[in-house]
mmCIF file of C-alpha atoms in Angstrom:
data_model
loop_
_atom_site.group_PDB
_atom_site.id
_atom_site.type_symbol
_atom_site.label_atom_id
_atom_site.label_comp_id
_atom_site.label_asym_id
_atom_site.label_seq_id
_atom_site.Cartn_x
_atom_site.Cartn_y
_atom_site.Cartn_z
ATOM 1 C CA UNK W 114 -44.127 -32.049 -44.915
ATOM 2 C CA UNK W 115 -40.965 -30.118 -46.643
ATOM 3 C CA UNK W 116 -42.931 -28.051 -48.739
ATOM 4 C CA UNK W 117 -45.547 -25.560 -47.097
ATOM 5 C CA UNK W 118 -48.805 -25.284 -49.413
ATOM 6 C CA UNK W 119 -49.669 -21.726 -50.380
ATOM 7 C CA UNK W 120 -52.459 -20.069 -50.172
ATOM 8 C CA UNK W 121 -53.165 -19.764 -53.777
ATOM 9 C CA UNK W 122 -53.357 -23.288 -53.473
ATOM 10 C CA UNK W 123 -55.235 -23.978 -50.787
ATOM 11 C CA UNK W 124 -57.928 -21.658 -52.491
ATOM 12 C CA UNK W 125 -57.454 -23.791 -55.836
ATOM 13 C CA UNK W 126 -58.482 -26.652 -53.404
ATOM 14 C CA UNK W 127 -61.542 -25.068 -52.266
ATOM 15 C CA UNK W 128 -63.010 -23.807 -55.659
ATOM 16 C CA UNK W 129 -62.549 -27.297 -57.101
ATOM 17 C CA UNK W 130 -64.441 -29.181 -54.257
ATOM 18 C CA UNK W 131 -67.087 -26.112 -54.639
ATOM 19 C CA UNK W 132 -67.160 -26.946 -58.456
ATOM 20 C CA UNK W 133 -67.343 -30.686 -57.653
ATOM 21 C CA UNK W 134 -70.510 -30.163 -55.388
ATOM 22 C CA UNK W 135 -72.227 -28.228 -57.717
ATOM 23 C CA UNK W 136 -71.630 -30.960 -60.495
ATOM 24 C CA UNK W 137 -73.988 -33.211 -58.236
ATOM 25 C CA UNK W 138 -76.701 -31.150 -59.200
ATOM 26 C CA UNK W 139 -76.239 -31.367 -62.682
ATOM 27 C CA UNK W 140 -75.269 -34.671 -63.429
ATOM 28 C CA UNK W 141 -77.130 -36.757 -60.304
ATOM 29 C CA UNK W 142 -80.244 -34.248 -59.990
ATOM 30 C CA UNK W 143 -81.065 -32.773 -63.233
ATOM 31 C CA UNK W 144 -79.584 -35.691 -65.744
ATOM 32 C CA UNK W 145 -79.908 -38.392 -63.468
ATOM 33 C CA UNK W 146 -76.443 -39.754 -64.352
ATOM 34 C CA UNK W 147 -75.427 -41.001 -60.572
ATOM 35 C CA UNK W 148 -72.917 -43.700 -61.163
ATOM 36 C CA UNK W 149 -70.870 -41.619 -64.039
ATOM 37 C CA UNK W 150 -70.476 -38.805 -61.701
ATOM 38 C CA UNK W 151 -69.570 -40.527 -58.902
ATOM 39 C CA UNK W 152 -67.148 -42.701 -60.943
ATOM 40 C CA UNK W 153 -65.752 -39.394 -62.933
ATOM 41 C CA UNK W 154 -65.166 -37.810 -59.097
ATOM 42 C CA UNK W 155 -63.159 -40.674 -57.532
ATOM 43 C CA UNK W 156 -61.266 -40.791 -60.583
ATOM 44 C CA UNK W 157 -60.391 -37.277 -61.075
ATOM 45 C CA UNK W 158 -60.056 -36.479 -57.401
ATOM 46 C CA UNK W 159 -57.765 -39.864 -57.317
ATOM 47 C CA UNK W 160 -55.299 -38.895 -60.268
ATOM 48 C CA UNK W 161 -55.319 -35.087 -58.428
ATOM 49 C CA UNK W 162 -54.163 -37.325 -54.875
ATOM 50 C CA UNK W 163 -51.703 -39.396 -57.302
ATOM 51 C CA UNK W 164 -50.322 -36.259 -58.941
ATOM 52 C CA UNK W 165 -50.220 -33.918 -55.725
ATOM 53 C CA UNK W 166 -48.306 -36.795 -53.802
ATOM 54 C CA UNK W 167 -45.501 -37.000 -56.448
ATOM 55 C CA UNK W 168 -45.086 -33.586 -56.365
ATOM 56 C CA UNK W 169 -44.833 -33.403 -52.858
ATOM 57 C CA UNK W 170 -43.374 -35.066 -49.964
ATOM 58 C CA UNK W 171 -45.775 -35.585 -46.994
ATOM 59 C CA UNK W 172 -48.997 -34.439 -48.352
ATOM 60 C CA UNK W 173 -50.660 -37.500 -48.176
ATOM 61 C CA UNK W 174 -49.845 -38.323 -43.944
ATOM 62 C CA UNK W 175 -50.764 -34.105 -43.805
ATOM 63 C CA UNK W 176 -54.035 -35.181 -45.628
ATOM 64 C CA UNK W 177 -54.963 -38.307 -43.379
ATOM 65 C CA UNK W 178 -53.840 -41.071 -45.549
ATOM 66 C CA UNK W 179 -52.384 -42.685 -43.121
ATOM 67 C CA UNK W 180 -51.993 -45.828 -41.564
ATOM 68 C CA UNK W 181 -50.233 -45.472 -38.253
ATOM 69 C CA UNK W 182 -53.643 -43.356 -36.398
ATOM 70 C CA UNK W 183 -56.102 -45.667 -38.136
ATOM 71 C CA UNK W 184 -57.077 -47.664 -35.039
ATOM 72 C CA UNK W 185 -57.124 -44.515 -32.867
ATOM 73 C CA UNK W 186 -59.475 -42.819 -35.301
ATOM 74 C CA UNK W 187 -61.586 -45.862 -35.284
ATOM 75 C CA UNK W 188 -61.601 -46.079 -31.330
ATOM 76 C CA UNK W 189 -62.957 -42.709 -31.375
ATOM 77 C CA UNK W 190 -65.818 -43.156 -34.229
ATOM 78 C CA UNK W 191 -67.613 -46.585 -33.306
ATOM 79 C CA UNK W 192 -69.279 -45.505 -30.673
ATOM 80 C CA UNK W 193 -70.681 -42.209 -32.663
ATOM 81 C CA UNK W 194 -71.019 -44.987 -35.184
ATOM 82 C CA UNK W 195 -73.327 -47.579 -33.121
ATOM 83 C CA UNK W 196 -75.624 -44.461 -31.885
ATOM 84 C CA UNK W 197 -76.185 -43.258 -35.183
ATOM 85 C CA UNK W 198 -77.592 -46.812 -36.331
ATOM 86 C CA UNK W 199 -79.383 -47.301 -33.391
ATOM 87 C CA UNK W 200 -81.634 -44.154 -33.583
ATOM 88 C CA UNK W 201 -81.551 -44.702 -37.590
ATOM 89 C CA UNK W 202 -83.380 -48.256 -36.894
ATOM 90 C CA UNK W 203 -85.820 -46.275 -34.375
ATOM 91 C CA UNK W 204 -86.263 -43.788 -37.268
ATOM 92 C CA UNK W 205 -87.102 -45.777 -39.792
ATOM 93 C CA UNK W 206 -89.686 -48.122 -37.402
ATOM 94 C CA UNK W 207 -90.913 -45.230 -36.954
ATOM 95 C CA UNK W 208 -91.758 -43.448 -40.168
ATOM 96 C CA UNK W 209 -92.204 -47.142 -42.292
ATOM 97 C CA UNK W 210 -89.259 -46.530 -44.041
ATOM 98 C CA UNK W 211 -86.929 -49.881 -43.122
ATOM 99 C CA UNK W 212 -85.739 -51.214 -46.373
ATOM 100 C CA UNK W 213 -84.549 -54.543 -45.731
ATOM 101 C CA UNK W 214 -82.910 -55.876 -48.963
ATOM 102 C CA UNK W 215 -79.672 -57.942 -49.964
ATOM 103 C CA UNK W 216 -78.999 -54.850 -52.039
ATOM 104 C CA UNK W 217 -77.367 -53.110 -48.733
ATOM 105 C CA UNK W 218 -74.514 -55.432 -49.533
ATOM 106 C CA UNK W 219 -72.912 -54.161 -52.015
ATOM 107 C CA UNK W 220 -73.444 -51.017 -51.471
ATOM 108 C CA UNK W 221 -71.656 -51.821 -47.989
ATOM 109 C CA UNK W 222 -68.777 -52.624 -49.970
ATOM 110 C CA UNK W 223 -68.395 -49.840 -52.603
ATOM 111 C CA UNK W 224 -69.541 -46.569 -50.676
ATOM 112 C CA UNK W 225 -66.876 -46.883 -48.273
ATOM 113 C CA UNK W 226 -64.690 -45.452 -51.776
ATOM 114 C CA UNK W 227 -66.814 -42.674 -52.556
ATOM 115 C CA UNK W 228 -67.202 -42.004 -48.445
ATOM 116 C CA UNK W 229 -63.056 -41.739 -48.294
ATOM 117 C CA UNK W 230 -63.446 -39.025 -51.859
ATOM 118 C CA UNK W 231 -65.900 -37.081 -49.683
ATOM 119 C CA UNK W 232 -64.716 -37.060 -46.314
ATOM 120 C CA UNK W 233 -61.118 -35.909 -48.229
ATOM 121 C CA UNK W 234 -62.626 -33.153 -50.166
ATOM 122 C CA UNK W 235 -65.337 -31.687 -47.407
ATOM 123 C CA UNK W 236 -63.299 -32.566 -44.395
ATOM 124 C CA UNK W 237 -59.365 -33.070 -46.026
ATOM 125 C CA UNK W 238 -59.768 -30.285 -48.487
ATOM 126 C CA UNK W 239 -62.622 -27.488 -47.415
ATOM 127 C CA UNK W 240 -62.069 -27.856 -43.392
ATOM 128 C CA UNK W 241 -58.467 -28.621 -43.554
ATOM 129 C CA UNK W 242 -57.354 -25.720 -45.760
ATOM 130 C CA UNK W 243 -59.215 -23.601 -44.108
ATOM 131 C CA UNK W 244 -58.299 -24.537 -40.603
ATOM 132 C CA UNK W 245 -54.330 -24.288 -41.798
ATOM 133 C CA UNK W 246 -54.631 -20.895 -44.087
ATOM 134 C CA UNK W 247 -52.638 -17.952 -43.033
ATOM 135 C CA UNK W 248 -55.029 -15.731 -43.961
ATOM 136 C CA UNK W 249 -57.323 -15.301 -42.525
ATOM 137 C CA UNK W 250 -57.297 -17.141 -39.404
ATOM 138 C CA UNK W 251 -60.303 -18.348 -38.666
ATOM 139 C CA UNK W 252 -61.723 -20.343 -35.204
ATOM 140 C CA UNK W 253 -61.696 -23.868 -35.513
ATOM 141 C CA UNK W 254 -65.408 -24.169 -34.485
ATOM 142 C CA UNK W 255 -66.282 -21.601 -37.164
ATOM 143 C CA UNK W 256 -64.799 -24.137 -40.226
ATOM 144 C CA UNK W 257 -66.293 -27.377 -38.845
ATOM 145 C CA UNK W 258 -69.525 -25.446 -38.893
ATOM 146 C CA UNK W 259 -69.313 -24.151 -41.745
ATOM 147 C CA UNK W 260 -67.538 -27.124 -43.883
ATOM 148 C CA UNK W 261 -70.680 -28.775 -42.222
ATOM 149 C CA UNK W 262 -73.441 -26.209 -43.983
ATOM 150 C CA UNK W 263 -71.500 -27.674 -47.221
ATOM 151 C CA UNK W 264 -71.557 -31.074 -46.909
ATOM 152 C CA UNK W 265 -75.287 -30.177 -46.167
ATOM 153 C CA UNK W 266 -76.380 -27.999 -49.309
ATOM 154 C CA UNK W 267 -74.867 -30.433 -51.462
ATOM 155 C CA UNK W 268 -77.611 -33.387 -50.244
ATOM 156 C CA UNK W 269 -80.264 -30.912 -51.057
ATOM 157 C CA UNK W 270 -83.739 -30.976 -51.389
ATOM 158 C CA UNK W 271 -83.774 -34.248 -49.235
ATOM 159 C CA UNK W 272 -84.597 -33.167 -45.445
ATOM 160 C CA UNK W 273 -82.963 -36.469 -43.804
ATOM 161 C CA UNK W 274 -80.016 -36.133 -45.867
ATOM 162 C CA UNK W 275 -78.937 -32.756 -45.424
ATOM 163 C CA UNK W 276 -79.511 -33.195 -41.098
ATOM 164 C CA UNK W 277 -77.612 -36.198 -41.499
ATOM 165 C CA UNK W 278 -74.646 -34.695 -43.129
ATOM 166 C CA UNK W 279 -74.523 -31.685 -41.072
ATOM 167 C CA UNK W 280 -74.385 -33.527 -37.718
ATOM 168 C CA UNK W 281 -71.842 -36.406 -39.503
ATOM 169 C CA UNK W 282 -69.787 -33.041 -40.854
ATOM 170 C CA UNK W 283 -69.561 -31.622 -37.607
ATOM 171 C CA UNK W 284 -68.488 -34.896 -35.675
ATOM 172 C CA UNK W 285 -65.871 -35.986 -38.161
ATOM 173 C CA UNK W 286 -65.312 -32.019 -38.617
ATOM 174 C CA UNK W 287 -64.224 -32.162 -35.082
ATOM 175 C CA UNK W 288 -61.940 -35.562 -35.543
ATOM 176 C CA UNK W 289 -60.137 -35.069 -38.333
ATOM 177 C CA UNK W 290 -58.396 -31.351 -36.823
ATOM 178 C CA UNK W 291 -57.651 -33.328 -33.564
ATOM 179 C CA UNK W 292 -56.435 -36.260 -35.900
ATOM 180 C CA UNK W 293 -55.956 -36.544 -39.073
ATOM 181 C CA UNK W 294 -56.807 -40.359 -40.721
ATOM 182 C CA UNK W 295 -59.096 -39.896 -44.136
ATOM 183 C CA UNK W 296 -59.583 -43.541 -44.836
ATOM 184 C CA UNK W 297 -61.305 -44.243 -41.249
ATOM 185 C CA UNK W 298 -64.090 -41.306 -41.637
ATOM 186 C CA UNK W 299 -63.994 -42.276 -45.576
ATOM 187 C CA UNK W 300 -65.243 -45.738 -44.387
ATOM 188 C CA UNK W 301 -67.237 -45.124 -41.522
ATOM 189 C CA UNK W 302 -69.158 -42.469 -43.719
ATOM 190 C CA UNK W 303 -69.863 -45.058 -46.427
ATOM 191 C CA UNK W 304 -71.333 -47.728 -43.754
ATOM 192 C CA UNK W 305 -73.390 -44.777 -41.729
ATOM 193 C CA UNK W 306 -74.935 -43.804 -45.366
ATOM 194 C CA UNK W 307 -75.408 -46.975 -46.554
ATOM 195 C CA UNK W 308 -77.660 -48.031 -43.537
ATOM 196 C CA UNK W 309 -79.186 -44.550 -43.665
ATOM 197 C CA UNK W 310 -80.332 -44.839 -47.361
ATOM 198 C CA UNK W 311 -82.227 -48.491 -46.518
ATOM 199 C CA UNK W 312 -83.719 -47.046 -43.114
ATOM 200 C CA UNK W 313 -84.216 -43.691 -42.532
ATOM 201 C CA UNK W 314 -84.435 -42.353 -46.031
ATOM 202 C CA UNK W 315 -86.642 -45.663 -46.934
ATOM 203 C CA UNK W 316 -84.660 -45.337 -50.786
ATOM 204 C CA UNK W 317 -82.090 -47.993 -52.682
ATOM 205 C CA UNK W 318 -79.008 -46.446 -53.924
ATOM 206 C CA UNK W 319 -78.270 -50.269 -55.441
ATOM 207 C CA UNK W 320 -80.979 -49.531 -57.606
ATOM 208 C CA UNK W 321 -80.666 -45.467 -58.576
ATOM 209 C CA UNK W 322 -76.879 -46.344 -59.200
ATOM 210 C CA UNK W 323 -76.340 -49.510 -60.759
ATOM 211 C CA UNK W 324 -79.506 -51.563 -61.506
ATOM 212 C CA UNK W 325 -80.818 -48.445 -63.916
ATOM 213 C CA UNK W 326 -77.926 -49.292 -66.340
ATOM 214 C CA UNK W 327 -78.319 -53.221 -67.022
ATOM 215 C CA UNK W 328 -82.550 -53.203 -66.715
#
């Protein structure tokens, strides 16, 4: 990347994604408006990619959208990726909260989108800046952890959720500074939560997100 990314910005970075969080607790919590926020997020956060990679050269690769580290990314989450369902199914047998339902199918499909918008602004944005600032410098172990406390608070008040995210945060926390690939732990995160929603957490995000507008 020709052009090195202040610090101002960097900060900029993390007081947006900070802002962004605590819009889920307005908007999904409080107003119940799920879909609109998560469709005003991947849009806004989309045009701020867009804008950022026309204005400079490389960000985009230095971000993780990339193709060329894909696979390798991917050879290092499915097995992380076939544990996690595995004790999710025991889990959910376990507390009566499997949720079989054709509704897992498109949510399948479309999380994956929102996954790759969080992954890039928890992991890309809040771990990433901080890892690279100048000042100050800060242990590697010490921004996966706390990037990971984030992506935690923000799933608040739901128990399940916010252990989930922690220990997905610090995994993919711990990928994406050995190497860099967004849209792998974008996708990866949308499957893993999808199949957490419909067995561990025993709820249908089909239903809180889309059916609630066309009943």
């Amino acid at each position: 990347m020709q052009d090195k990314i202040t610090s101002k910005r960097r900060i900029f970075e993390i007081l947006a994604v900070t802002l962004t969080a605590g819009g889920k607790f307005l908007f999904m919590d409080y107003l119940d408006l799920r879909l609109p926020y998560v469709i005003a997020a991947v849009i806004g956060w989309s045009l701020y990619i867009i804008v950022r990679s026309r204005h400079q050269k490389g960000i985009l690769s230095y971000w993780g959208f990339r193709k060329d580290n894909f696979l390798k990314t991917v050879k290092l989450l499915w097995p992380f990726a076939l544990a996690s369902v595995l004790v999710f199914l025991i889990i959910g047998a376990y507390q009566g909260t499997l949720n079989p339902s054709w509704h897992i199918l498109p949510i399948l499909i479309t999380y994956p989108l929102w996954g790759i918008i969080q992954q890039f602004l928890i992991i890309g944005l809040i771990s990433g800046n901080l890892h690279d600032m100048e000042r100050p410098d800060l242990n590697k172990y010490v921004v996966i952890v706390f990037s990971a406390i984030i992506f935690s608070i923000v799933h608040f008040p739901s128990f399940w959720l916010m252990t989930g995210t922690f220990l997905l945060a610090l995994f993919y926390g711990l990928i994406y500074l050995r190497i860099r690939n967004i849209y792998a732990l974008g996708i990866f995160h949308g499957w893993l939560g999808a199949i957490f929603y419909y067995t561990v957490v025993g709820t249908d995000p089909f239903e809180e997100a889309f059916l609630v507008w066309i009943q």
